[in-house]
Short mmCIF file of C-alpha atoms in Angstrom, two decimals:
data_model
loop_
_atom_site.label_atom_id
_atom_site.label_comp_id
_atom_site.label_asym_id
_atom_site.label_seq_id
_atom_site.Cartn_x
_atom_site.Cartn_y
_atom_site.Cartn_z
CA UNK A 24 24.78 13.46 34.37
CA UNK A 25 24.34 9.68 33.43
CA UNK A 26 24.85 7.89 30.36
CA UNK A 27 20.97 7.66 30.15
CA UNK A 28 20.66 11.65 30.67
CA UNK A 29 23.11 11.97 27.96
CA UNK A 30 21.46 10.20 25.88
CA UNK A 31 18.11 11.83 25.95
CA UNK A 32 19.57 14.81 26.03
CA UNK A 33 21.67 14.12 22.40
CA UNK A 34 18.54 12.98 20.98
CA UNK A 35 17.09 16.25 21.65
CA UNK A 36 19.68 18.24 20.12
CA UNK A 37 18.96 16.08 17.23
CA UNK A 38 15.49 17.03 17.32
CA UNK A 39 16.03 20.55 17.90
CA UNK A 40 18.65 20.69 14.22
CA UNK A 41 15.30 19.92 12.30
CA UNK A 42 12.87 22.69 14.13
CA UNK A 43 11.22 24.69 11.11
CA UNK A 44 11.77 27.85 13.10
CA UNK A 45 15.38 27.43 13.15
CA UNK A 46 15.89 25.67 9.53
CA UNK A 47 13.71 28.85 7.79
CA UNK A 48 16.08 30.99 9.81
CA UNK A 49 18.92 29.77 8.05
CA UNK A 50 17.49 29.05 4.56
CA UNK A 51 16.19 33.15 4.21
CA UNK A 52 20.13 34.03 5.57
CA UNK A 53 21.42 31.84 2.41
CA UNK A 54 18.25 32.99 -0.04
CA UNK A 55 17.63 36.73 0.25
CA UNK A 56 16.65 37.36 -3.54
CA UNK A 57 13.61 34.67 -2.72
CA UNK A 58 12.79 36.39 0.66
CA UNK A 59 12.04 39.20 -1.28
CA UNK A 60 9.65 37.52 -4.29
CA UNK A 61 7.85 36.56 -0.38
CA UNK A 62 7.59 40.07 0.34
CA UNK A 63 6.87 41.41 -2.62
CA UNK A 64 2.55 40.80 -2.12
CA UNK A 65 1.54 41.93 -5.53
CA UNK A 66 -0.01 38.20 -5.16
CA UNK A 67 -2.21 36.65 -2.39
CA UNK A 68 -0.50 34.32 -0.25
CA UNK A 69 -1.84 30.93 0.42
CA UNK A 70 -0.07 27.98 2.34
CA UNK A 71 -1.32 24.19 1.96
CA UNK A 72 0.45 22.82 5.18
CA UNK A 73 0.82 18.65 5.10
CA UNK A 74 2.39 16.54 6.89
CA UNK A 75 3.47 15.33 10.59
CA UNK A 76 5.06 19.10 10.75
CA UNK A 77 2.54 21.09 9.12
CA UNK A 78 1.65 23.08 12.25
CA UNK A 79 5.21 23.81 13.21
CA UNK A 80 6.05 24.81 9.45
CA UNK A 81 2.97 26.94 9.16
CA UNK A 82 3.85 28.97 11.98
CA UNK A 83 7.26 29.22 11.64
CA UNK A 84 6.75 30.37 7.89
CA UNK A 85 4.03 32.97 8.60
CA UNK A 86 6.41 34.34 11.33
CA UNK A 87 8.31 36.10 7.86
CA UNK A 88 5.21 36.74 6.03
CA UNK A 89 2.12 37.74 6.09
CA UNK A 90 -0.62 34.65 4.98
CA UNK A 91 -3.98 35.55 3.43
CA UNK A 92 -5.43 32.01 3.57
CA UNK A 93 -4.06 28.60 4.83
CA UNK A 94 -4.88 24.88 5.70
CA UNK A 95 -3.16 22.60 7.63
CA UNK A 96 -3.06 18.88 7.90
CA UNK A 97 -1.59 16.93 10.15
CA UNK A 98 -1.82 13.76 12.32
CA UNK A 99 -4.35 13.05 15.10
CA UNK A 100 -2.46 14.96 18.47
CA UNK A 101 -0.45 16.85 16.27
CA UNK A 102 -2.44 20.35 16.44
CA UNK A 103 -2.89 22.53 19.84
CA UNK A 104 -6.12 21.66 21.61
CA UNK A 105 -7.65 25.09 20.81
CA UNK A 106 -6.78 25.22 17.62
CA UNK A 107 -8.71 21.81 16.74
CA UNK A 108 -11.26 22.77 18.95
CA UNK A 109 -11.78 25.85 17.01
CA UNK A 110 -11.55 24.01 13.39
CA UNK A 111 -10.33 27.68 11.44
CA UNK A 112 -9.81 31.14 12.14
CA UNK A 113 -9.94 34.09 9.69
CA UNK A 114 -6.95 32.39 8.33
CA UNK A 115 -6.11 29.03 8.89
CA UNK A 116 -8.35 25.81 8.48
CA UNK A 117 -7.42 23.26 10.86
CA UNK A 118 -7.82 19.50 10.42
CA UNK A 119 -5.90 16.05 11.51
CA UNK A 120 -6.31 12.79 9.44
CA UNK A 121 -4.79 9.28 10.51
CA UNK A 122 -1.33 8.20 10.09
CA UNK A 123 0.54 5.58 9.34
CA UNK A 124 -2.57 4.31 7.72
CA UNK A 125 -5.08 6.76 6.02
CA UNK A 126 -8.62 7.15 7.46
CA UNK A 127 -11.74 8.89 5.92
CA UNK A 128 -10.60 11.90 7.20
CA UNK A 129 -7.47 11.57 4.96
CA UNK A 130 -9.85 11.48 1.70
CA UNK A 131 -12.34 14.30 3.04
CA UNK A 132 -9.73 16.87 4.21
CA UNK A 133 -8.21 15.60 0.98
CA UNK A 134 -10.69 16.77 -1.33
CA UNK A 135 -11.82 19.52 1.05
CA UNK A 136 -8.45 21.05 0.25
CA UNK A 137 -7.93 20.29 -3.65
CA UNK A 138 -11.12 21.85 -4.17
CA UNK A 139 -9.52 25.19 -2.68
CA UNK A 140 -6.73 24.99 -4.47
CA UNK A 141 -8.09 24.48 -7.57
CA UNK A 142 -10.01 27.86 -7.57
CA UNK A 143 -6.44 29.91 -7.10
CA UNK A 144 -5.11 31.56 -9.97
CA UNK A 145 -2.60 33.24 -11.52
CA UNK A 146 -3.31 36.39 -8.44
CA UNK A 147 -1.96 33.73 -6.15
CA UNK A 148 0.66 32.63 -5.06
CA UNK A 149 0.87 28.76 -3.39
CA UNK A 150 3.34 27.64 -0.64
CA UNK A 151 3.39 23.75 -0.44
CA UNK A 152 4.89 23.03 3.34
CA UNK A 153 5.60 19.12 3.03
CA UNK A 154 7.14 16.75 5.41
CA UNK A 155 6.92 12.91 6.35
CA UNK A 156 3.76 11.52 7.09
CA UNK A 157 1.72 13.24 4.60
CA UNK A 158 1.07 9.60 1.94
CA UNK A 159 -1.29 8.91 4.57
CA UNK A 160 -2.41 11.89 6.06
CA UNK A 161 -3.56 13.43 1.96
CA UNK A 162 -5.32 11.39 -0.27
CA UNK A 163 -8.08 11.50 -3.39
CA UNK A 164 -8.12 7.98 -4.77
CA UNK A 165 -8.80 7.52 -8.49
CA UNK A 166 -11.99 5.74 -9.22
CA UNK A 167 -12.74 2.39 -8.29
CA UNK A 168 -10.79 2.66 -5.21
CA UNK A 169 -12.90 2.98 -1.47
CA UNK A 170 -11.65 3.93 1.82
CA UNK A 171 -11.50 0.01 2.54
CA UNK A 172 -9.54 -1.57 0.14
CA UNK A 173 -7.36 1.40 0.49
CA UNK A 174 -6.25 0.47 4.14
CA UNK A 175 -5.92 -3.20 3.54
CA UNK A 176 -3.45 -2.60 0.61
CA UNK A 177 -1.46 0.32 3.12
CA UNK A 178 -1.51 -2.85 5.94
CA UNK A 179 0.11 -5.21 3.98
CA UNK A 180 2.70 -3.01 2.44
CA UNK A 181 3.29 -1.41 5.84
CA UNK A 182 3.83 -5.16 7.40
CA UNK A 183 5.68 -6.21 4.45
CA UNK A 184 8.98 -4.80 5.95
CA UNK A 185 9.25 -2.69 2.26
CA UNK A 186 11.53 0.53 2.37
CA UNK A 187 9.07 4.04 2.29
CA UNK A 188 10.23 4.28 -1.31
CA UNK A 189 8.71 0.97 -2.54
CA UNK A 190 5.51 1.73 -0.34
CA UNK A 191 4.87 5.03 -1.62
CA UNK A 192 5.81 4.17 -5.11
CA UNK A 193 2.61 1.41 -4.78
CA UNK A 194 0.82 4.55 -2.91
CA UNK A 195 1.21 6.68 -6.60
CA UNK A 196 -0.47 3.86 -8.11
CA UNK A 197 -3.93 4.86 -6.79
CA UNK A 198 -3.76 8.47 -5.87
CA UNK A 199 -5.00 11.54 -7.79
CA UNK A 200 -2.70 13.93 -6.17
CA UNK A 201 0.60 11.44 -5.77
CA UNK A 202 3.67 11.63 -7.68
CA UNK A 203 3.69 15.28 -9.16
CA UNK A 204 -0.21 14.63 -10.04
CA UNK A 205 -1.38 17.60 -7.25
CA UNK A 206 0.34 19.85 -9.79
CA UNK A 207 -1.69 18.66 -12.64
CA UNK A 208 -5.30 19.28 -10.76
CA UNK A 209 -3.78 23.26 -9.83
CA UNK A 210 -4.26 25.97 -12.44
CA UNK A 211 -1.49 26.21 -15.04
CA UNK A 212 -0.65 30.45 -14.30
CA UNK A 213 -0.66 29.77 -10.41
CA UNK A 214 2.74 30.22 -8.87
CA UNK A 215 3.78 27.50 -6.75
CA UNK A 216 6.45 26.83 -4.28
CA UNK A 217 7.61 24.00 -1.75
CA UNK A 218 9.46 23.78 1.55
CA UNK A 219 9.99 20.71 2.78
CA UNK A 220 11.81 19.01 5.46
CA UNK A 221 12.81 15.27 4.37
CA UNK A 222 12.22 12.15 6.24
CA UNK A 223 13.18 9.76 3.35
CA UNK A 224 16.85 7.90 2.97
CA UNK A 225 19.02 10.34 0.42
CA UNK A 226 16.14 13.40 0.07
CA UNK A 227 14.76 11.69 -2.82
CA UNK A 228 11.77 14.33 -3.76
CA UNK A 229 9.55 11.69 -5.38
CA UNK A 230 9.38 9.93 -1.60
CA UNK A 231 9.08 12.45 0.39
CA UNK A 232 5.11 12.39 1.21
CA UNK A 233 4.69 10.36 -2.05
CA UNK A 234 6.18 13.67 -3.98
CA UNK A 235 2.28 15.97 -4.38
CA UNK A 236 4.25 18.98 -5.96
CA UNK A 237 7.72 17.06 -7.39
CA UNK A 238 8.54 17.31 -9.72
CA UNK A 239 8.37 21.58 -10.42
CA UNK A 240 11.15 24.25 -10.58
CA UNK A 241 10.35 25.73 -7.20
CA UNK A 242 10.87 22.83 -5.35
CA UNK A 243 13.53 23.19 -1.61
CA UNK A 244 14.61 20.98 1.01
CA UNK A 245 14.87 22.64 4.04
CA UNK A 246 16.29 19.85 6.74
CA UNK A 247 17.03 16.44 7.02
CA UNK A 248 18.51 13.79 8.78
CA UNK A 249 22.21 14.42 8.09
CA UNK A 250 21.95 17.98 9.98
CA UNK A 251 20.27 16.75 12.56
CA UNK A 252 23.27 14.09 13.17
CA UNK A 253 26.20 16.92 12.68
CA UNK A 254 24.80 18.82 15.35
CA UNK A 255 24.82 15.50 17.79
CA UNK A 256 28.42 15.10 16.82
CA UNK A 257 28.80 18.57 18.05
CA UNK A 258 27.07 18.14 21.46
CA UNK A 259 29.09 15.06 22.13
CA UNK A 260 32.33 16.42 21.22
CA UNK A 261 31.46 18.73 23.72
CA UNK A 262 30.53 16.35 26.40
CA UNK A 263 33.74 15.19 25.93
CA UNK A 264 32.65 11.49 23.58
CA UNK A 265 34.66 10.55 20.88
CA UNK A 266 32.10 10.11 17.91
CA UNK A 267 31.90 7.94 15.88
CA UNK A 268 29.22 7.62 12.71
CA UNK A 269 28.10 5.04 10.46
CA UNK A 270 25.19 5.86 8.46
CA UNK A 271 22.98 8.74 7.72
CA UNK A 272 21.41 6.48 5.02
CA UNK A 273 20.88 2.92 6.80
CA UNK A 274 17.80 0.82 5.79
CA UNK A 275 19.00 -2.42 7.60
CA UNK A 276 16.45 -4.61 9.38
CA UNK A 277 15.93 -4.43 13.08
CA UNK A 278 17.87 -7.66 13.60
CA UNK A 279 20.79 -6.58 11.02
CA UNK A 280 21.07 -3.02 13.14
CA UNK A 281 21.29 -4.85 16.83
CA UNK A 282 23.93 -6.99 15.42
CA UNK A 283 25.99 -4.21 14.28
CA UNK A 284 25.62 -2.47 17.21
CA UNK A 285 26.62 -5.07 18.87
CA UNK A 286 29.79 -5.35 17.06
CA UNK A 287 30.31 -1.59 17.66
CA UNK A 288 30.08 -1.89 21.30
CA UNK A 289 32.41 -4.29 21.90
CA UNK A 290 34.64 -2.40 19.75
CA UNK A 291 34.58 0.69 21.96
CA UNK A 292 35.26 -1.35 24.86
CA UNK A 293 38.50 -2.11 23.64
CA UNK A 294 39.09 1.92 24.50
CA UNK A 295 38.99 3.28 27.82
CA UNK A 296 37.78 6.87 26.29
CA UNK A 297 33.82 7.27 26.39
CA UNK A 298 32.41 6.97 23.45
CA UNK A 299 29.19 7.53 21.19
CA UNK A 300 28.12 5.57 17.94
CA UNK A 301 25.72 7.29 15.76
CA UNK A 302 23.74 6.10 12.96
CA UNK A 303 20.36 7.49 11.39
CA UNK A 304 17.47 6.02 8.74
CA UNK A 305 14.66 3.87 8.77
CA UNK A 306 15.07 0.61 9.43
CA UNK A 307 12.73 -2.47 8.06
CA UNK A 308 10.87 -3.74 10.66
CA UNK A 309 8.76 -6.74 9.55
CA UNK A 310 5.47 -7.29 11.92
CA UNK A 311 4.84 -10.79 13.65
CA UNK A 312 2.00 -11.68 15.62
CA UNK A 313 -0.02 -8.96 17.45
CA UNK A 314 1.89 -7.31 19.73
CA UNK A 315 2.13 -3.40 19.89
CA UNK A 316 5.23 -1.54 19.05
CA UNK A 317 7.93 -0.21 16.21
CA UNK A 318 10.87 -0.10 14.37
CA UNK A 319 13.04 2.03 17.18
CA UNK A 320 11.48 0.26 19.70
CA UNK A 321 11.89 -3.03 18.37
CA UNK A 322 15.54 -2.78 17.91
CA UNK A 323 16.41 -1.14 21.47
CA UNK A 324 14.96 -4.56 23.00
CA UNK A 325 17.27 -6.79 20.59
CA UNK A 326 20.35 -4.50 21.37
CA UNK A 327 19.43 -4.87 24.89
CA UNK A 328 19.49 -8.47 24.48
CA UNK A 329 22.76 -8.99 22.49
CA UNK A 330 24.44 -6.47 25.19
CA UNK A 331 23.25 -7.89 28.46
CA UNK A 332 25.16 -11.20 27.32
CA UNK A 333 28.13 -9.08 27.73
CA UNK A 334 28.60 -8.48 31.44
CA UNK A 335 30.45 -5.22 31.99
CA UNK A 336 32.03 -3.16 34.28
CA UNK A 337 31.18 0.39 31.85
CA UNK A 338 28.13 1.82 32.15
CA UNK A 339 26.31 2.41 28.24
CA UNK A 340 23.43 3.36 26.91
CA UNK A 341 21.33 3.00 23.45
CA UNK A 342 18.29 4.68 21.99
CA UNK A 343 16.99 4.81 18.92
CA UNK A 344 13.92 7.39 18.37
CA UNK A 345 11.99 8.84 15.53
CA UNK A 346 12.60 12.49 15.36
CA UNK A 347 8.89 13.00 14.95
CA UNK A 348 8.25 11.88 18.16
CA UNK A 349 5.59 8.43 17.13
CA UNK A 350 7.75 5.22 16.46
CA UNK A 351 4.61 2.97 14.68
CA UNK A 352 1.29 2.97 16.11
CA UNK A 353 2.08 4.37 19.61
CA UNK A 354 2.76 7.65 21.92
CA UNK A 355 6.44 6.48 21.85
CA UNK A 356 9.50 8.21 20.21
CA UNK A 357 11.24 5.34 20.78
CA UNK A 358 13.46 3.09 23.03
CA UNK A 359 16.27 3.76 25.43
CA UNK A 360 17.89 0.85 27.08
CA UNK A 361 21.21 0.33 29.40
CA UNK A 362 22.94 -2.21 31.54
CA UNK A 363 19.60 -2.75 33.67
CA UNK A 364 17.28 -3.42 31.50
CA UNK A 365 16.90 -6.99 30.76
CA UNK A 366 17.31 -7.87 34.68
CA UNK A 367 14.55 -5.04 35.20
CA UNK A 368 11.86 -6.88 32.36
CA UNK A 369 12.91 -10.30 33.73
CA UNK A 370 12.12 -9.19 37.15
CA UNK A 371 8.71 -8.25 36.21
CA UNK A 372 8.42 -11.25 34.69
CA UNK A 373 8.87 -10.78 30.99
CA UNK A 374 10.56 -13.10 28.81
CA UNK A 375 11.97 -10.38 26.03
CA UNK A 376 13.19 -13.01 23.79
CA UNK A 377 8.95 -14.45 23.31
CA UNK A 378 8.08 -10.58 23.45
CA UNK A 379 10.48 -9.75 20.67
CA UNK A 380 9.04 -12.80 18.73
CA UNK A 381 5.28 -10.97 18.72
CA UNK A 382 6.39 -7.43 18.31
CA UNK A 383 5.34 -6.40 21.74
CA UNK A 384 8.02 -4.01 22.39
CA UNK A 385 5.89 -1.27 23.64
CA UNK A 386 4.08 -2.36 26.96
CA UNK A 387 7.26 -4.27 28.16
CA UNK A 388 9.31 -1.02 27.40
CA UNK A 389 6.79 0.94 28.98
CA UNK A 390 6.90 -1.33 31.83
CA UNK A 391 10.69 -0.58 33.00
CA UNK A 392 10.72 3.24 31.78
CA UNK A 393 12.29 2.65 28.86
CA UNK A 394 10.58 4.58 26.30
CA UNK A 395 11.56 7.30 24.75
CA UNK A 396 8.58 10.29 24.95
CA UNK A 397 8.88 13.33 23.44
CA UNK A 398 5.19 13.92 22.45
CA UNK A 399 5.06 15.48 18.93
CA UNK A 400 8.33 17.30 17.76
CA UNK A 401 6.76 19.43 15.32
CA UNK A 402 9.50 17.80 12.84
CA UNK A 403 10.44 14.93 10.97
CA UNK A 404 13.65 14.09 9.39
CA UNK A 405 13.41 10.03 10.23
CA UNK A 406 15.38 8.10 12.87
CA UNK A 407 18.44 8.32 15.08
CA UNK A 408 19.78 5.96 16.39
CA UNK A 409 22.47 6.42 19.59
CA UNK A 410 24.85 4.20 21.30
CA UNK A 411 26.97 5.75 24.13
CA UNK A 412 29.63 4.21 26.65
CA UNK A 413 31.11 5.12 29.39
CA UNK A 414 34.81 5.57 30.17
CA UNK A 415 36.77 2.47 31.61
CA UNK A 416 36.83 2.70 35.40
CA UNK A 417 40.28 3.87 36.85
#
């Protein structure tokens, strides 16, 4: 295989740590007493289902028990074809909203579902399955707040290269069911649980979807980003890299995380071994002009540019990809770059250093198959970020 089939294929082990069939798996091996409160059904069953996971979860969870009622909300693309076609079914309600940025959907489906949750009691018993994606996707303003000025205040934080945690905190500010505040709306005797798989720096509950049901007793994190980079480690070791890793918590800039990685790679080169440099977060990516793109593939571009100044005879590779399978407002994952790349934009006639400079990442990418597509995951647990190089020729 080469260094580029490695990569994609590392990514996808990464991916495939955070799938909710395989993290419930191992959470009821390590939990049996709480399997059984599930099985015990003395108490109707209903799952609230948010986020850019929300189908997987739902499935994965109702695999173990048996559901009297459910909703799920996701992103637009996120659901099968039939099943938004078909809206609900004698258990499940369907329904997509608009992410990064909330739509009207986001405040219908919103109140659509808080009005069904505030009619269980204490017969019932709610399962909360959370992951990133759902401060946009889940929303009932307080008064004095329309659709409107809502997205112009999530623009300008979203371009203001803030960390989730600052953005979300500002989301709170104006949401009824933000912040622990879902809780508050839900009757006092109903039993309530949460699953969730976290997409924020450090698991912090009170990011994670802007924290609906946090904070309460029943409260679990299922996967994150740190499991999903053990298990890369794994596959490389196997594939015979020595690993290397820097960060399961990095919040650098774009420009800050090329220049490392940079440094990293010519590092490596000073060993003949091949070699892989992992790092995971969510990187601030400030928005210039009007280009089309996002945070992973923003930085593959600028660590194509640093490298290509570095003529080489190894062969390497870099990608950085949200595990979600969107990077920003596009189809993309991501970005995967390698020794070719700049010669293959400037041959098409891109200049990637003026491209770069509007944030048009995406079509020149695009243009020299070097996104990363995945389609939706059916998880979330933030972004990887991979730099692999080949062993020195004999």
């Amino acid at each position: 295989m080469s260094t580029k089939d490695d990569i994609l294929f590392l990514f996808e082990q990464g991916i495939k740590a955070a799938n909710p069939e395989f993290l419930f798996e191992d959470f009821w091996k390590k939990n049996p007493g709480l399997e059984q409160t599930f099985n015990d059904q003395n108490k109707k069953l209903f799952v609230f289902a948010l986020g850019k996971a929300a189908y997987s979860m739902a499935m994965s969870f109702s695999h173990y028990f048996p559901v009297n009622k459910g909703f799920i909300l996701t992103k637009y693309g996120h659901l099968p074809s039939e099943k938004l076609k078909m809206r609900e079914d004698s258990i499940w309600k369907y329904r997509e909203a608009s992410h990064p940025i909330l739509d009207q959907n986001s405040i219908d489906f919103g109140m659509e579902v808080l009005k069904i949750l505030k009619e269980l009691g204490s017969n019932d018993r709610l399962v909360v399955l959370l992951s990133g994606g759902a401060s946009s996707l889940f929303e009932v303003p307080i008064d004095g707040y329309a659709l409107n000025g809502l997205v112009s205040i999530q623009d300008q934080l979203l371009r203001s290269g803030k960390t989730i945690q600052e953005i979300n905190q500002e989301r709170k500010k104006y949401s009824t069911v933000k912040g622990g505040k879902l809780l508050k709306e839900l009757n006092e005797e109903l039993e309530v649980f949460s699953f969730v798989i976290s997409d924020v720096i450090g698991d912090d509950p009170n990011s994670i979807g802007s924290g609906p049901t946090f904070p309460s007793r029943n409260y679990f994190i299922l996967g994150n980003l740190s499991r999903s980079i053990e298990n890369i480690v794994f596959e490389a070791t196997n594939l015979g890299y020595k690993t290397k890793q820097i960060s399961d918590t990095w919040t650098e800039s774009t420009k800050e995380t090329s220049i490392l990685i940079e440094k990293e790679f010519l590092t490596a080169l000073e060993s003949p071994e091949k070699q892989i440099v992992l790092l995971g977060g969510e990187m601030v990516c400030p928005v210039f002009g009007n280009g089309l793109g996002g945070r992973n593939q923003e930085v593959s571009l600028r660590v194509a540019i640093l490298l290509d100044k570095h003529k080489v005879n190894r062969e390497w590779a870099f990608l950085s990809g949200g595990t979600d399978g969107t990077d920003g407002p596009t189809d993309a994952a991501g970005g995967v770059v390698g020794n070719q790349t700049i010669s293959d934009l400037k041959a098409k006639h891109w200049d990637p250093i003026e491209q770069l400079e509007n944030s048009n990442s995406y079509p020149i990418l695009k243009d020299v198959d070097a996104l990363v597509m995945t389609g939706p995951t059916g998880t979330n647990v933030n972004d990887i970020l991979i730099l692999l190089v080949d062993s020195a020729k004999a």
